[in-house]
mmCIF file of N, CA and C in Angstrom:
data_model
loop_
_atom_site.group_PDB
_atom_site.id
_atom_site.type_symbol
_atom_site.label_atom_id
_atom_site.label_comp_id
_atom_site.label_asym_id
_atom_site.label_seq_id
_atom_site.Cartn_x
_atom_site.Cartn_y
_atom_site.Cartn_z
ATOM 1 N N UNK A 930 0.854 -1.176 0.000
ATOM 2 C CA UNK A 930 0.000 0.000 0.000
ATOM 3 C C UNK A 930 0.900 1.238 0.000
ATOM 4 N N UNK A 931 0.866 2.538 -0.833
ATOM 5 C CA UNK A 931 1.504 3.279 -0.840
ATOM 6 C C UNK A 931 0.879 4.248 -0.036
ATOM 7 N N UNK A 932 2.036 4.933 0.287
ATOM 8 C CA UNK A 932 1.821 6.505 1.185
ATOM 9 C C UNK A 932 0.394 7.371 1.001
ATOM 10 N N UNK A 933 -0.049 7.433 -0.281
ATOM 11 C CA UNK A 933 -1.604 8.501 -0.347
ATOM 12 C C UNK A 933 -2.346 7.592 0.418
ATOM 13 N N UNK A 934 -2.655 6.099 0.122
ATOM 14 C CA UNK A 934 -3.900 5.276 0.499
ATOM 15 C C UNK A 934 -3.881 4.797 2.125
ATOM 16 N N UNK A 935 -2.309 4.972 2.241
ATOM 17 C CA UNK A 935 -2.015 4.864 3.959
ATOM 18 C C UNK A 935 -2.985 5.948 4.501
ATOM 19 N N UNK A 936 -2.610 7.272 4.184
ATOM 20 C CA UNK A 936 -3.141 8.753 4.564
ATOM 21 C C UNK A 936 -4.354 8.811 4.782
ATOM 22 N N UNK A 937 -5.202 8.533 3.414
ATOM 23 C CA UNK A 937 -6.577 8.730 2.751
ATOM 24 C C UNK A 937 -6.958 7.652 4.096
ATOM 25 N N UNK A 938 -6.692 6.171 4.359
ATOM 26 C CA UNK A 938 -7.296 5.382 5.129
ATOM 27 C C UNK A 938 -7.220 6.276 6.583
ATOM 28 N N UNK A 939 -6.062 6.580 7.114
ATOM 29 C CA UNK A 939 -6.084 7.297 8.433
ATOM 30 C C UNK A 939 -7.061 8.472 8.190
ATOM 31 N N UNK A 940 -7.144 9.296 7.362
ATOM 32 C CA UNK A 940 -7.968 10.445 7.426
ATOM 33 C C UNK A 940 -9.375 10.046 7.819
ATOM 34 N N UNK A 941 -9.905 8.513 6.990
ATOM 35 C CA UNK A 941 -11.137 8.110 6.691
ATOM 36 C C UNK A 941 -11.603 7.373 8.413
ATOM 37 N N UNK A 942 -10.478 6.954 8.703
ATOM 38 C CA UNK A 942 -10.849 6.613 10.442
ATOM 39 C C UNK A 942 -10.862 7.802 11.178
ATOM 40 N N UNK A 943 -10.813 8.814 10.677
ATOM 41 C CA UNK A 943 -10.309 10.042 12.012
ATOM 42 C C UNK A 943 -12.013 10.224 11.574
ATOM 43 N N UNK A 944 -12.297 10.563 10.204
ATOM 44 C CA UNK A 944 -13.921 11.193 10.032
ATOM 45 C C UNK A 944 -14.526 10.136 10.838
ATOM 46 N N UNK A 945 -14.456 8.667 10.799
ATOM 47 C CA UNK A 945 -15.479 7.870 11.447
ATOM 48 C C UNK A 945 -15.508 8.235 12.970
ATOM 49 N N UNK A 946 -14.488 8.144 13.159
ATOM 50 C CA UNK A 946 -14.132 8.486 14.931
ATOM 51 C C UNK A 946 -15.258 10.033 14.970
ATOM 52 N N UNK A 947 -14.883 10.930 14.243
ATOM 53 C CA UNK A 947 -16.039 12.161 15.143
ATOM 54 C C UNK A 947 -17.315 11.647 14.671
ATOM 55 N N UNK A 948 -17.428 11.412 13.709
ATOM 56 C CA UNK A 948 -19.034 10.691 13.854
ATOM 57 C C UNK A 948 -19.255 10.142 14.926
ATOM 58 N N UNK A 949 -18.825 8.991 15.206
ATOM 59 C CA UNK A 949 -19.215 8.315 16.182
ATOM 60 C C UNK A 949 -19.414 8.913 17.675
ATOM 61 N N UNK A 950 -18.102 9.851 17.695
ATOM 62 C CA UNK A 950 -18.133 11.018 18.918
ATOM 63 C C UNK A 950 -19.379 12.111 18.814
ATOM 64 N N UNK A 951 -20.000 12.713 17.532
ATOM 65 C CA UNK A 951 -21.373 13.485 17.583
ATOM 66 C C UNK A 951 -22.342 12.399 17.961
ATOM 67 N N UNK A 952 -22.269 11.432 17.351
ATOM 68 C CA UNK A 952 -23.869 10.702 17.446
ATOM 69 C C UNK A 952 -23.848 9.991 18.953
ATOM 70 N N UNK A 953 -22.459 9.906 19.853
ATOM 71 C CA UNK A 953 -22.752 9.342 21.231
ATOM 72 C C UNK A 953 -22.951 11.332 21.776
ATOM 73 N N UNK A 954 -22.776 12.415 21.434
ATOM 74 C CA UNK A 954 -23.232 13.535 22.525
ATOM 75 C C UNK A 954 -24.736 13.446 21.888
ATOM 76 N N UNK A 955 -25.109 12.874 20.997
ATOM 77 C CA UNK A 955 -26.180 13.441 20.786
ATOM 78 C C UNK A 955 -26.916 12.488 21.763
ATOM 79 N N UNK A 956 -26.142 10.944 21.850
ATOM 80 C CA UNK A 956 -27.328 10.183 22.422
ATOM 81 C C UNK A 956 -27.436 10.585 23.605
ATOM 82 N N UNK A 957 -26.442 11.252 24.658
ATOM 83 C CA UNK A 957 -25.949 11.827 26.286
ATOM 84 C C UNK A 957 -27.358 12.965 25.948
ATOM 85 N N UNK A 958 -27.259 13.677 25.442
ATOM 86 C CA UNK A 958 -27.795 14.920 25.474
ATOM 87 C C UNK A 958 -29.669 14.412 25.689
ATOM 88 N N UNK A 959 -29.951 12.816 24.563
ATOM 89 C CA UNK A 959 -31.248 12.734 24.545
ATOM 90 C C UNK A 959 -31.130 12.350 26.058
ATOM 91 N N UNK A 960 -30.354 11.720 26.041
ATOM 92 C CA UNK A 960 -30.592 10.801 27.506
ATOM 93 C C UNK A 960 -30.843 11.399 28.815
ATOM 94 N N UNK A 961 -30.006 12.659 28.427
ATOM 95 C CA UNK A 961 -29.960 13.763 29.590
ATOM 96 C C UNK A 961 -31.328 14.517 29.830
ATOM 97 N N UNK A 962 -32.358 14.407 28.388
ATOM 98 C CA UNK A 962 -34.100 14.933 28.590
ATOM 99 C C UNK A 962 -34.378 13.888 28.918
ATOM 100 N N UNK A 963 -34.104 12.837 28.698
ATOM 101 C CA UNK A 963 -35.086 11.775 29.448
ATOM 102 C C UNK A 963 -34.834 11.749 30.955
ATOM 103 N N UNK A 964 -33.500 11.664 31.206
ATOM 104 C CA UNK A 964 -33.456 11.880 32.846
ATOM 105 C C UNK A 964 -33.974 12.998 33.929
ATOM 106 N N UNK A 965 -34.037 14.000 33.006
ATOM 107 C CA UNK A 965 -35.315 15.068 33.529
ATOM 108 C C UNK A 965 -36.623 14.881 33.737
ATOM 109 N N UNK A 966 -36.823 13.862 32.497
ATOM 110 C CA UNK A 966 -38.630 13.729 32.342
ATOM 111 C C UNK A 966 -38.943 12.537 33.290
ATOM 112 N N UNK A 967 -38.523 11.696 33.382
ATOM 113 C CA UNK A 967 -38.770 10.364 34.413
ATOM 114 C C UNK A 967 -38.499 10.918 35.662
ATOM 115 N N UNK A 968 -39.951 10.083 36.468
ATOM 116 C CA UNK A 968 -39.522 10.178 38.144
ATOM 117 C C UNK A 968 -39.226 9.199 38.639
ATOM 118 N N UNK A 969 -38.857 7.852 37.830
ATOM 119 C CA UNK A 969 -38.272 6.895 38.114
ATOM 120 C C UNK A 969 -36.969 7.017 38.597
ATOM 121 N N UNK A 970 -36.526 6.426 39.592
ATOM 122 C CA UNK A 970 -34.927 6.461 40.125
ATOM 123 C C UNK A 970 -34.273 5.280 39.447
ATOM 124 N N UNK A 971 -34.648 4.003 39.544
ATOM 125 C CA UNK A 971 -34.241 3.232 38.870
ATOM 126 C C UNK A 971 -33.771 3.820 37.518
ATOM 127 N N UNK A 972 -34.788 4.050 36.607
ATOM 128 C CA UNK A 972 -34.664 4.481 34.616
ATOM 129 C C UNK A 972 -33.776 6.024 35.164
ATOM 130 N N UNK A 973 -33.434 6.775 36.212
ATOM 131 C CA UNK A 973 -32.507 7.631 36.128
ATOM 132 C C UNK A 973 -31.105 7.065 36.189
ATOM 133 N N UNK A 974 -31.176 6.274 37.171
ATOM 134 C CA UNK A 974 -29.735 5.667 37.447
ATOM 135 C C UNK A 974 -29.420 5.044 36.058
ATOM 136 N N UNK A 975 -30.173 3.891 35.504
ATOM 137 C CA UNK A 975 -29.966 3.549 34.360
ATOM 138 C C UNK A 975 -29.341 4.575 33.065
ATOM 139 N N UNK A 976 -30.074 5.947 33.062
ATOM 140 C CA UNK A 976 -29.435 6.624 32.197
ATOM 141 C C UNK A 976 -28.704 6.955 32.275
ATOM 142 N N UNK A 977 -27.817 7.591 33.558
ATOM 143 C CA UNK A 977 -26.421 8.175 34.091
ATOM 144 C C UNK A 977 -25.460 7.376 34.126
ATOM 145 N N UNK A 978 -25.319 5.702 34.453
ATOM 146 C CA UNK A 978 -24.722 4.826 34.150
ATOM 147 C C UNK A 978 -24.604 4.896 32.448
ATOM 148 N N UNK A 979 -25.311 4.676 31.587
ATOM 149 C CA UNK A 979 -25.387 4.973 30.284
ATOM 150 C C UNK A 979 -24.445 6.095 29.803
ATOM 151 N N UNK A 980 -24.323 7.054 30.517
ATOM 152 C CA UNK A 980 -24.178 8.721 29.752
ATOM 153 C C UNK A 980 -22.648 8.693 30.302
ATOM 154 N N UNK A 981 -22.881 8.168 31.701
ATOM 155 C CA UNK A 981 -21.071 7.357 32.002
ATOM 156 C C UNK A 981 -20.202 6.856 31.037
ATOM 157 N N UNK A 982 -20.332 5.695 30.608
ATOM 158 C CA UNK A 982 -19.896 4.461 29.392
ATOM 159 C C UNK A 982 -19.958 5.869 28.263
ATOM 160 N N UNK A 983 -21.092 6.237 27.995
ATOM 161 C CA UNK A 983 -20.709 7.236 26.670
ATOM 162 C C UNK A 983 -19.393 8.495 26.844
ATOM 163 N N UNK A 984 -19.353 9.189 27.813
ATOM 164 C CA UNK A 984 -18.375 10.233 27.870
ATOM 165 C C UNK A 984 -17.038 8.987 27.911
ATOM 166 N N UNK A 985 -16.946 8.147 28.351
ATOM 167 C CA UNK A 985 -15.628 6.939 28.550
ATOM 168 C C UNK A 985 -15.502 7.066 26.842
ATOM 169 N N UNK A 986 -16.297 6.350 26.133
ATOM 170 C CA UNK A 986 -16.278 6.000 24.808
ATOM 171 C C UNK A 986 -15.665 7.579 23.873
ATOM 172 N N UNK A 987 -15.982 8.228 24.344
ATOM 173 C CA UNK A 987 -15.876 9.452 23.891
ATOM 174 C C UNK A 987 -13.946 10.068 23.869
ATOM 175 N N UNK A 988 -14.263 9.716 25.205
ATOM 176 C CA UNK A 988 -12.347 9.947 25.748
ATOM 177 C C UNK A 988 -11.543 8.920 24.723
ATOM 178 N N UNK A 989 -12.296 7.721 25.045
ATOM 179 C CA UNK A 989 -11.032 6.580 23.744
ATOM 180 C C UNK A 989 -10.921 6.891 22.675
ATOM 181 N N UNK A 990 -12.380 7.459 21.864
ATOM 182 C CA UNK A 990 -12.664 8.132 20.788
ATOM 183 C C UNK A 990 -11.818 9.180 20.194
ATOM 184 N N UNK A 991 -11.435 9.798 20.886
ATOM 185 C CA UNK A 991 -10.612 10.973 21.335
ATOM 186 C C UNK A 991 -8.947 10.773 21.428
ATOM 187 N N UNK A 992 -8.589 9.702 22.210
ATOM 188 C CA UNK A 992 -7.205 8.931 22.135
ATOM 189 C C UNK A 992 -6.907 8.919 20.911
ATOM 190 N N UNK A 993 -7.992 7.930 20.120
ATOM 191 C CA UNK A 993 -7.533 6.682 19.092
ATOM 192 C C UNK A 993 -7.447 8.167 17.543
ATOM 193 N N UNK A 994 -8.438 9.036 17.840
ATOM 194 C CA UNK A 994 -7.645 9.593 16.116
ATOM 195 C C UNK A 994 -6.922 10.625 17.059
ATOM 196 N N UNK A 995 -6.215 10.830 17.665
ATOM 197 C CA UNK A 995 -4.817 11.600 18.099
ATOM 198 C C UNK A 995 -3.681 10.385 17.685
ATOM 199 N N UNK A 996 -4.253 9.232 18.120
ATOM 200 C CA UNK A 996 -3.028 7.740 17.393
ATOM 201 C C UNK A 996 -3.501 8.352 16.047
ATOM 202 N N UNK A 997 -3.920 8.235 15.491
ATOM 203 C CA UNK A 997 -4.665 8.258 14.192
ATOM 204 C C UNK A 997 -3.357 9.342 13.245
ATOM 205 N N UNK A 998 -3.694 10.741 13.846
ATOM 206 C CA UNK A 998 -3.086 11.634 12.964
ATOM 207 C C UNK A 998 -1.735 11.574 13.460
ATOM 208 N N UNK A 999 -1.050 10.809 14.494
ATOM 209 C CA UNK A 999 0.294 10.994 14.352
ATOM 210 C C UNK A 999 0.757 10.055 13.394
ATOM 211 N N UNK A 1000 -0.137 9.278 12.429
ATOM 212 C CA UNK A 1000 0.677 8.659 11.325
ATOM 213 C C UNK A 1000 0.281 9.647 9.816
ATOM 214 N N UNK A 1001 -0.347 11.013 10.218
ATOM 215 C CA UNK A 1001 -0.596 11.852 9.239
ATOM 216 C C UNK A 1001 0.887 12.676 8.764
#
């Protein structure tokens, strides 16, 4: 594999990586009206545990295209 298609592939994981990083704030953010709207404690805890794992996912997200562009 030569040098452009090396690049072009790292570039093409860095775009997937923020996708994946918008569409988990977007899911925190729904999750975050639902934890307003329920007076359930249980389905709250459930969502904050949830919105937990997502900001985590977010940070690795975050790691992996910083690995990403140091082969840019």
């Amino acid at each position: 594999m030569d040098h452009r298609n090396e690049t072009r592939e790292h570039k093409e994981k860095i775009q997937a990586m923020e996708q994946m990083i918008n569409n988990t704030q977007e899911n925190i953010h729904k999750a975050e009206q639902d934890i307003e709207q329920t007076a359930l404690a249980a389905r709250k805890e459930k969502l904050e545990e949830e919105n937990d794992k997502r900001v985590e996912s977010i940070e690795n997200f975050r790691r992996e295209i910083e690995e990403e562009r140091s082969f840019l």
